[in-house]
Coordinates of C-alpha atoms in Angstrom, one line a residue:
M941 CA 0.0 0.0 0.0
P942 CA 1.2 3.5 -0.6
L943 CA 0.5 4.3 3.1
L944 CA 3.4 1.9 4.1
C945 CA 5.8 4.1 2.0
A946 CA 4.8 7.3 3.8
P947 CA 7.5 9.6 5.2
S948 CA 8.8 9.5 8.8
S949 CA 6.0 11.9 9.9
L950 CA 3.5 9.2 9.3
Y951 CA 5.6 6.8 11.3
I952 CA 5.6 9.2 14.2
S953 CA 1.8 9.5 13.9
L954 CA 1.4 5.7 13.9
Q955 CA 3.9 5.2 16.7
T956 CA 2.0 7.8 18.7
L957 CA -1.3 6.2 18.0
K958 CA 0.1 2.8 18.9
S959 CA 1.4 4.1 22.3
Q960 CA -2.0 5.7 22.9
S961 CA -3.7 2.4 22.2
K962 CA -1.5 0.6 24.7
A963 CA -2.3 3.2 27.2
G964 CA -6.0 2.6 26.8
L965 CA -6.6 6.0 25.1
L966 CA -8.1 4.4 22.0
L967 CA -11.1 2.1 22.0
P968 CA -10.3 -1.5 21.0
G969 CA -11.0 -2.3 17.5
K970 CA -11.3 1.4 16.5
C971 CA -10.2 1.7 12.9
L972 CA -8.2 4.6 11.6
R973 CA -9.6 6.1 8.5
F974 CA -7.4 7.4 5.7
S975 CA -8.6 11.0 6.2
S976 CA -7.5 10.9 9.8
I977 CA -4.0 9.8 8.9
Y978 CA -3.9 12.4 6.2
C979 CA -4.9 15.1 8.7
S980 CA -2.2 13.9 11.1
L981 CA 0.3 14.0 8.2
H982 CA -0.7 17.5 7.2
S983 CA -0.6 18.8 10.8
L984 CA 2.8 17.4 11.4
K985 CA 4.1 18.8 8.1
L986 CA 2.9 22.3 9.1
H987 CA 4.4 21.9 12.5
K988 CA 7.7 20.8 11.1
T989 CA 7.8 23.7 8.7
K990 CA 7.1 26.2 11.5
A991 CA 9.7 24.5 13.7
A992 CA 12.2 24.8 10.8
S993 CA 11.4 28.5 10.5
F994 CA 11.9 28.9 14.3
Q995 CA 15.2 27.2 14.1
G996 CA 16.3 29.5 11.3
A997 CA 15.3 32.6 13.4
S998 CA 18.6 32.6 15.2
A999 CA 20.4 32.9 11.9
I1000 CA 18.4 36.0 11.0
S1001 CA 20.3 39.2 11.6
T1002 CA 18.9 41.8 13.9
E1003 CA 18.6 44.2 11.0
T1004 CA 16.6 41.7 9.0
A1005 CA 14.4 40.9 12.0
E1006 CA 13.6 44.5 12.7
S1007 CA 12.9 45.1 9.0
D1008 CA 10.4 42.2 9.0
V1009 CA 8.6 43.6 12.0
L1010 CA 8.5 47.2 10.7
K1011 CA 7.3 45.9 7.3
A1012 CA 4.5 44.0 9.0
L1013 CA 3.5 47.0 11.1
S1014 CA 3.5 49.3 8.1
Q1015 CA 0.4 47.5 6.9
I1016 CA -1.5 49.4 9.7
I1017 CA -2.8 52.7 8.4
D1018 CA -3.8 55.6 10.7
P1019 CA -7.3 56.6 9.5
D1020 CA -6.8 60.2 10.6
F1021 CA -3.4 60.8 8.9
G1022 CA -3.8 58.4 6.1
T1023 CA -0.2 57.1 6.7
D1024 CA 1.1 53.9 8.2
I1025 CA 2.0 53.8 11.9
V1026 CA 5.7 53.3 11.2
S1027 CA 5.9 56.5 9.1
C1028 CA 3.9 58.3 11.8
G1029 CA 6.6 57.4 14.3
F1030 CA 4.3 55.5 16.6
V1031 CA 6.6 52.4 17.0
K1032 CA 8.9 52.8 19.9
D1033 CA 11.3 50.5 22.0
L1034 CA 11.4 47.7 19.5
E1035 CA 13.1 44.7 21.0
I1036 CA 13.7 41.2 19.5
D1037 CA 14.7 38.2 21.6
E1038 CA 15.9 35.6 19.1
A1039 CA 16.3 32.9 21.7
L1040 CA 12.7 33.1 22.8
E1041 CA 11.5 34.1 19.3
E1042 CA 9.7 37.0 20.9
V1043 CA 9.0 40.6 19.7
S1044 CA 8.1 43.4 22.0
F1045 CA 7.4 47.1 21.2
R1046 CA 5.4 50.1 22.3
L1047 CA 2.9 52.1 20.2
E1048 CA 3.1 55.7 21.3
L1049 CA -0.1 57.4 20.0
T1050 CA -0.7 61.2 19.8
T1051 CA -3.3 61.0 22.6
P1052 CA -4.5 58.5 25.2
A1053 CA -8.0 59.3 24.0
C1054 CA -7.3 57.9 20.5
P1055 CA -10.6 56.3 19.4
V1056 CA -8.8 53.5 17.4
K1057 CA -6.2 52.5 20.0
D1058 CA -7.8 49.1 20.6
M1059 CA -7.8 48.4 16.9
F1060 CA -4.1 49.4 16.6
E1061 CA -3.2 47.0 19.4
Q1062 CA -5.2 44.1 18.0
R1063 CA -3.9 44.6 14.4
A1064 CA -0.3 45.0 15.7
N1065 CA -0.5 41.7 17.5
E1066 CA -2.0 40.0 14.4
V1067 CA 0.4 41.2 11.7
V1068 CA 3.6 40.6 13.8
A1069 CA 2.4 37.1 14.8
M1070 CA 2.1 36.2 11.2
I1071 CA 5.9 36.5 10.7
P1072 CA 7.2 32.9 10.4
W1073 CA 9.9 33.1 13.1
V1074 CA 7.8 34.9 15.7
K1075 CA 6.3 32.9 18.6
N1076 CA 5.3 35.6 21.0
V1077 CA 4.3 39.3 20.6
K1078 CA 4.1 41.8 23.4
V1079 CA 2.5 45.2 22.5
T1080 CA 2.4 48.1 25.0
M1081 CA 0.2 51.1 24.4
S1082 CA 1.1 54.6 25.5
A1083 CA 0.6 58.3 24.5
Q1084 CA 3.0 61.1 23.7
P1085 CA 3.8 63.3 26.7
A1086 CA 1.8 66.5 27.0
R1087 CA 3.5 69.3 25.2
P1088 CA 2.3 72.2 23.0
V1089 CA 3.1 72.6 19.3
F1090 CA 4.6 76.1 19.9
A1091 CA 8.0 77.6 19.7
G1092 CA 7.5 80.8 21.7
Q1093 CA 7.7 81.6 25.3
L1094 CA 4.5 80.4 27.0
P1095 CA 3.2 81.0 30.5
A1096 CA 4.3 78.2 32.9
G1097 CA 0.8 76.8 33.1
L1098 CA 0.6 76.2 29.3
Q1099 CA 3.9 74.5 28.8
T1100 CA 2.5 71.0 29.7
I1101 CA -0.8 71.1 27.7
S1102 CA -1.0 69.4 24.4
N1103 CA -4.2 70.7 23.0
I1104 CA -6.3 73.7 23.9
V1105 CA -9.8 73.8 22.6
A1106 CA -12.0 76.9 22.8
V1107 CA -15.8 76.4 23.1
S1108 CA -17.2 79.7 21.8
S1109 CA -20.4 81.3 20.4
C1110 CA -20.3 85.1 20.7
K1111 CA -24.0 84.7 21.7
G1112 CA -25.1 84.5 25.3
G1113 CA -27.4 81.8 26.5
V1114 CA -26.8 79.2 23.7
G1115 CA -25.3 76.6 25.9
K1116 CA -21.5 77.1 25.7
S1117 CA -20.9 76.1 29.2
T1118 CA -23.1 73.0 28.9
V1119 CA -21.1 71.9 25.8
A1120 CA -17.7 72.8 27.3
V1121 CA -18.3 70.8 30.5
N1122 CA -19.8 67.8 28.9
L1123 CA -17.1 67.7 26.2
A1124 CA -14.4 67.8 28.9
Y1125 CA -15.9 64.9 30.9
T1126 CA -16.4 63.0 27.7
L1127 CA -12.7 63.4 26.8
A1128 CA -11.8 62.3 30.3
G1129 CA -14.0 59.2 29.9
M1130 CA -12.0 58.4 26.7
G1131 CA -8.8 58.2 28.8
A1132 CA -7.4 61.7 28.4
R1133 CA -6.2 64.1 31.1
V1134 CA -8.5 67.0 30.9
G1135 CA -9.0 70.5 32.4
I1136 CA -11.6 73.2 32.1
F1137 CA -10.8 76.9 32.2
D1138 CA -13.8 79.1 32.7
A1139 CA -12.9 82.3 31.0
D1140 CA -16.2 84.1 31.5
V1141 CA -15.1 86.5 34.3
Y1142 CA -18.4 88.4 34.1
G1143 CA -20.6 85.4 34.5
P1144 CA -18.7 82.2 35.4
S1145 CA -20.8 79.0 35.2
L1146 CA -18.3 76.4 36.2
P1147 CA -19.0 76.5 40.0
T1148 CA -22.7 75.7 39.5
M1149 CA -22.1 73.0 36.9
N1150 CA -19.3 71.1 38.7
S1151 CA -18.4 71.9 42.3
E1152 CA -18.9 74.3 45.2
K1153 CA -15.3 74.4 46.3
R1154 CA -14.2 78.0 46.8
T1155 CA -10.6 78.4 45.7
I1156 CA -8.8 80.3 43.0
I1157 CA -6.2 77.6 42.5
P1158 CA -7.1 74.6 40.3
T1159 CA -9.4 72.1 41.9
E1160 CA -10.6 68.7 40.7
Y1161 CA -14.1 67.3 40.3
L1162 CA -14.9 63.8 39.0
G1163 CA -11.4 63.5 37.5
V1164 CA -11.3 66.8 35.6
K1165 CA -9.2 69.8 36.7
L1166 CA -11.1 73.1 37.0
V1167 CA -10.2 76.8 37.1
S1168 CA -12.8 79.6 37.4
F1169 CA -13.0 83.1 38.7
G1170 CA -16.3 82.0 40.3
F1171 CA -14.4 79.7 42.7
A1172 CA -12.8 82.8 44.3
G1173 CA -16.1 83.6 46.0
Q1174 CA -16.3 86.9 44.2
G1175 CA -19.4 86.0 42.2
R1176 CA -19.5 87.9 38.9
A1177 CA -16.9 90.5 38.2
I1178 CA -17.8 94.2 37.8
M1179 CA -14.8 95.8 36.1
R1180 CA -13.5 97.4 33.0
G1181 CA -11.7 95.8 30.1
P1182 CA -8.1 96.3 31.2
M1183 CA -8.8 94.9 34.6
V1184 CA -10.5 91.8 33.1
S1185 CA -7.4 91.1 30.9
G1186 CA -5.3 91.2 34.0
V1187 CA -7.6 88.7 35.8
I1188 CA -7.4 86.4 32.8
N1189 CA -3.6 86.6 32.7
Q1190 CA -3.5 85.9 36.5
L1191 CA -5.9 82.9 36.1
L1192 CA -3.6 81.6 33.3
T1193 CA -0.7 81.5 35.8
T1194 CA -2.7 79.2 38.0
L1195 CA -3.0 76.5 35.3
S1196 CA 0.5 75.2 36.3
G1197 CA -1.3 73.6 39.2
M1198 CA -3.2 71.3 36.8
G1199 CA 0.0 69.4 35.8
E1200 CA 0.2 67.7 32.4
L1201 CA -3.0 67.8 30.3
D1202 CA -3.9 66.3 27.0
Y1203 CA -6.8 68.7 26.5
L1204 CA -7.7 72.0 28.1
V1205 CA -11.3 73.1 27.3
I1206 CA -11.8 76.8 27.5
D1207 CA -15.4 78.0 28.1
M1208 CA -15.2 81.3 26.3
P1209 CA -17.5 84.3 27.2
P1210 CA -19.9 85.9 24.7
G1211 CA -18.7 88.5 22.3
T1212 CA -15.4 89.4 20.6
G1213 CA -13.9 91.7 23.2
D1214 CA -10.9 92.0 25.5
I1215 CA -11.1 88.5 27.0
Q1216 CA -11.3 86.8 23.6
L1217 CA -8.5 88.8 22.1
T1218 CA -6.3 88.3 25.2
L1219 CA -6.8 84.5 25.2
C1220 CA -6.2 84.2 21.4
Q1221 CA -3.0 86.3 21.7
V1222 CA -1.6 84.6 24.8
V1223 CA -2.9 81.1 24.5
P1224 CA -1.9 78.9 21.6
L1225 CA -5.4 77.6 20.7
T1226 CA -5.4 74.3 18.8
A1227 CA -9.0 74.6 17.6
A1228 CA -12.4 76.0 18.3
V1229 CA -15.9 74.4 18.7
I1230 CA -18.7 76.7 17.8
V1231 CA -22.0 76.6 19.7
T1232 CA -25.2 78.0 18.2
T1233 CA -29.0 77.7 18.3
P1234 CA -31.5 77.5 15.4
Q1235 CA -32.5 81.2 15.5
K1236 CA -31.3 83.6 12.9
L1237 CA -30.2 86.0 15.6
A1238 CA -27.8 83.4 16.9
F1239 CA -26.4 82.8 13.5
I1240 CA -25.5 86.5 13.1
D1241 CA -23.5 86.6 16.3
V1242 CA -21.9 83.2 15.7
A1243 CA -20.7 84.3 12.3
K1244 CA -18.8 87.2 14.0
G1245 CA -17.0 84.7 16.2
V1246 CA -16.1 82.4 13.4
R1247 CA -14.6 85.3 11.5
M1248 CA -12.6 86.3 14.6
F1249 CA -11.1 82.8 14.8
S1250 CA -10.4 82.8 11.1
K1251 CA -8.5 86.1 11.3
L1252 CA -6.5 84.8 14.3
K1253 CA -5.7 81.5 12.4
V1254 CA -7.6 79.3 14.8
P1255 CA -9.4 76.5 12.9
C1256 CA -13.0 75.9 13.7
I1257 CA -13.5 72.1 13.7
A1258 CA -17.2 71.6 14.7
V1259 CA -20.5 73.3 15.1
V1260 CA -22.9 72.2 17.9
E1261 CA -26.5 73.3 17.4
N1262 CA -28.2 73.3 20.8
M1263 CA -31.9 73.2 21.6
C1264 CA -32.7 71.9 18.1
H1265 CA -35.9 69.9 18.7
F1266 CA -37.9 67.8 21.1
D1267 CA -40.0 64.7 20.6
A1268 CA -43.6 64.4 21.8
D1269 CA -46.6 62.2 20.9
G1270 CA -44.4 60.3 18.4
K1271 CA -43.5 63.5 16.5
R1272 CA -40.5 65.8 16.4
Y1273 CA -41.0 69.5 16.9
Y1274 CA -38.6 72.4 16.0
P1275 CA -39.8 75.3 18.2
F1276 CA -36.9 77.6 17.2
G1277 CA -36.9 76.9 13.5
R1278 CA -34.2 75.0 11.6
G1279 CA -31.0 75.6 9.7
S1280 CA -28.7 77.9 11.7
G1281 CA -26.1 75.2 12.3
S1282 CA -26.2 74.0 8.7
Q1283 CA -25.8 77.6 7.5
V1284 CA -22.7 78.1 9.6
V1285 CA -21.2 74.8 8.3
Q1286 CA -22.0 75.6 4.7
Q1287 CA -20.9 79.3 4.8
F1288 CA -17.6 78.8 6.6
G1289 CA -16.7 75.3 5.5
I1290 CA -16.7 73.8 9.1
P1291 CA -16.5 70.0 8.6
H1292 CA -18.7 68.7 11.4
L1293 CA -22.2 69.4 12.7
F1294 CA -23.8 68.0 15.9
D1295 CA -27.4 68.5 17.1
L1296 CA -28.5 68.6 20.7
P1297 CA -32.2 68.1 21.6
I1298 CA -34.2 70.0 24.2
R1299 CA -34.1 67.8 27.2
P1300 CA -35.1 68.6 30.8
T1301 CA -32.4 66.2 32.1
L1302 CA -29.7 68.1 30.2
S1303 CA -30.6 71.3 32.0
A1304 CA -31.2 69.6 35.4
S1305 CA -27.9 67.8 35.3
G1306 CA -26.1 71.1 34.8
D1307 CA -27.9 72.7 37.8
S1308 CA -27.2 69.7 40.0
G1309 CA -23.5 69.7 39.3
I1310 CA -23.4 66.3 37.6
P1311 CA -22.8 66.7 33.8
E1312 CA -25.2 64.7 31.6
A1313 CA -22.2 62.8 30.0
V1314 CA -21.5 61.5 33.5
A1315 CA -25.1 61.1 34.8
D1316 CA -26.3 59.1 31.9
P1317 CA -23.3 57.9 29.8
Q1318 CA -25.5 55.6 27.7
G1319 CA -28.1 58.2 26.8
E1320 CA -28.8 59.9 23.5
V1321 CA -27.2 63.2 24.7
A1322 CA -24.1 61.4 26.0
K1323 CA -23.7 59.6 22.6
T1324 CA -23.8 63.0 20.8
F1325 CA -21.0 64.2 23.1
Q1326 CA -19.1 61.0 22.5
N1327 CA -19.2 61.7 18.8
L1328 CA -18.1 65.3 19.4
G1329 CA -15.3 64.0 21.6
I1330 CA -14.1 61.7 18.9
C1331 CA -14.2 64.5 16.4
V1332 CA -12.2 66.8 18.6
V1333 CA -9.5 64.1 19.2
Q1334 CA -9.2 63.3 15.5
Q1335 CA -9.2 66.9 14.3
C1336 CA -6.7 68.1 17.0
A1337 CA -4.4 65.2 16.0
K1338 CA -4.6 66.2 12.3
I1339 CA -3.9 69.9 13.1
R1340 CA -0.9 69.0 15.2
Q1341 CA 0.4 66.8 12.4
Q1342 CA -0.1 69.4 9.8
V1343 CA 1.4 72.2 11.8
S1344 CA 4.5 70.2 12.9
T1345 CA 5.3 69.3 9.3
A1346 CA 4.1 72.5 7.5
V1347 CA 7.7 73.9 7.2
T1348 CA 10.7 71.6 7.1
Y1349 CA 14.3 71.8 5.9
D1350 CA 15.6 69.1 3.5
K1351 CA 19.4 68.9 4.0
S1352 CA 19.9 66.7 1.0
I1353 CA 18.9 69.4 -1.5
K1354 CA 19.3 72.4 0.9
V1355 CA 15.8 73.8 0.5
I1356 CA 12.9 74.7 2.8
K1357 CA 9.8 72.7 2.1
V1358 CA 6.4 74.4 2.8
K1359 CA 3.0 72.9 2.9
V1360 CA 0.6 75.2 4.7
P1361 CA -2.2 73.5 6.7
D1362 CA -5.4 72.9 4.9
S1363 CA -3.6 73.2 1.5
D1364 CA -2.6 70.5 -0.9
E1365 CA 0.1 72.6 -2.5
E1366 CA 3.8 72.0 -1.5
F1367 CA 6.5 74.4 -2.7
L1368 CA 10.2 75.0 -2.1
L1369 CA 12.1 78.1 -0.9
H1370 CA 15.8 78.9 -0.8
P1371 CA 16.9 79.5 2.8
A1372 CA 18.7 82.7 1.9
T1373 CA 15.5 84.0 0.3
V1374 CA 13.5 83.3 3.5
R1375 CA 16.1 85.0 5.7
R1376 CA 16.3 88.1 3.4
N1377 CA 12.5 88.5 3.5
D1378 CA 12.6 89.1 7.3
R1379 CA 12.0 92.8 7.9
S1380 CA 13.6 93.1 11.3
A1381 CA 16.7 95.3 11.7
Q1382 CA 19.0 92.3 12.4
S1383 CA 18.1 90.9 8.9
V1384 CA 17.9 94.2 6.9
Y1385 CA 21.4 95.3 7.9
T1386 CA 23.0 91.8 7.8
D1387 CA 24.8 90.4 4.8
V1388 CA 23.1 87.0 4.3
P1389 CA 25.4 84.4 2.8
E1390 CA 24.0 82.3 -0.1
D1391 CA 24.8 79.0 1.6
I1392 CA 23.0 79.8 4.9
E1393 CA 21.1 76.9 6.4
P1394 CA 18.5 77.0 9.3
E1395 CA 19.4 75.3 12.5
E1396 CA 15.9 74.6 13.7
I1397 CA 12.3 75.2 12.5
R1398 CA 9.5 75.1 15.0
P1399 CA 5.8 75.9 14.6
M1400 CA 4.3 78.9 16.3
G1401 CA 0.6 78.0 16.7
N1402 CA -1.4 77.7 13.5
Y1403 CA -0.1 80.7 11.6
A1404 CA 3.7 80.8 11.6
V1405 CA 7.0 79.1 12.3
Q1406 CA 10.1 80.2 14.2
I1407 CA 13.3 79.7 12.3
T1408 CA 16.6 79.7 14.2
W1409 CA 19.7 80.7 12.1
P1410 CA 23.4 80.0 12.7
D1411 CA 24.0 83.6 14.0
G1412 CA 21.5 83.0 16.8
F1413 CA 18.7 85.1 15.2
N1414 CA 15.1 83.7 15.6
Q1415 CA 12.9 84.7 12.6
I1416 CA 9.2 84.6 12.9
A1417 CA 7.9 83.6 9.4
P1418 CA 4.1 83.7 9.0
Y1419 CA 2.6 81.2 6.5
D1420 CA 1.1 84.2 4.5
Q1421 CA 4.6 85.7 4.1
L1422 CA 6.1 82.3 3.0
Q1423 CA 3.4 81.9 0.4
A1424 CA 4.3 85.3 -1.1
M1425 CA 8.0 84.6 -1.5
E1426 CA 9.8 83.7 -4.7
R1427 CA 9.7 79.9 -5.1
L1428 CA 12.2 77.4 -6.5
V1429 CA 11.2 75.3 -9.4
G1430 CA 12.9 72.3 -11.2
V1431 CA 15.0 71.5 -8.1
P1432 CA 16.9 68.2 -8.5
E1433 CA 16.0 65.6 -5.9
T1434 CA 19.5 65.0 -4.7
A1435 CA 21.9 67.6 -6.0
P1436 CA 22.3 70.8 -3.9
I1437 CA 21.1 74.1 -5.4
T1438 CA 22.3 77.7 -5.4
A1439 CA 20.2 80.8 -5.0

């Protein structure tokens, strides 16, 4: 029979079966079918192949092994950046133990609130485990340390905050504080370190909506850090503009007591006055969330706020239309009309719109000091805030990525590459041209050499970069100015160029 001429793997299977029969593990007279023997053969063949691969692992060089792992991980694409996680720089502390045939590494994400972190961890385990010589995979998840994307001198309290999100409206009574507080607690529920800064000195809402503790220094309530003028026991301030700006600056110095934060949510006051301008000039805002109601009057004031943020180069990432509708008797009613939120989105190109219904529980939760996102985390309102939180996390990550790579220096061809955020156009500038376009006295009266090269380029918020030159000069170069400079064309990919 052909079976008697089978390879040694069959002999092992038969010997194993024979020993099991002697041990009483097989029923007497039980016949082995050909398919069973074939399955044993196939299983042993695969095991032998895998073992051979494992034995060959020790012969694989460290460089080859690392290349295998990184190549496997490069199959995982970040949905926000559209780039693989290796190119994004997420893979850290890669270690390969050839003796144990084990791979361990850490995925350092941009934020602990990353909505796809579980997917990343699962996929990383799967793709690395498919490498023939790998037996065990150990993946550790972490997040980047809190730090702003800013090159200038910041107040001490802002130096350990990654993202600062302004919740604004320019219209009073539309629910800014409700949105700000629930957004903050939603982000905290996603795993982020979060703080709230109540910037409404004239009418602070935070003490009512969170805690009754009376202190001007940061306090903590349900895991979120809080700062408000209302905690000072002064109630609502009665003072002129210059004094208000001083209070805001003083409150900003207390933020250092919050420690490291992934997100600071600022509850902005109504209007476009001293407080708003002071915050936008002093605080490196990452993005803004706009709150409105369905009325036309709300839209008129909200439009002013959006234009203010646009002028100050603060991207508006979402619109929340509050008090949109309520349901009764199986019907949906719109007591204040419809379309204000959609009009803001369409007119100003803001990418995301969220609707909040009229709910007694939403108002009651704010008055009781327990935000709706905490009181009813599975409810309809909480789900809307969860979607808003995911939007804020994704958009802030995109903005940080765009800003950090907007202006870079390519040493191989000695050019400055520029790709302004929210633009698909990339262009090249000669370093000497950039330096000569600086209008400060140190540049105007300085002979700029043709072969000058920048030592460092760092972003300054969402509107400019700071370029450090070999002579120690720090040039502030706004994106608008860079876009107006003479550009280089036809630059070789490897050969250096001359101005």
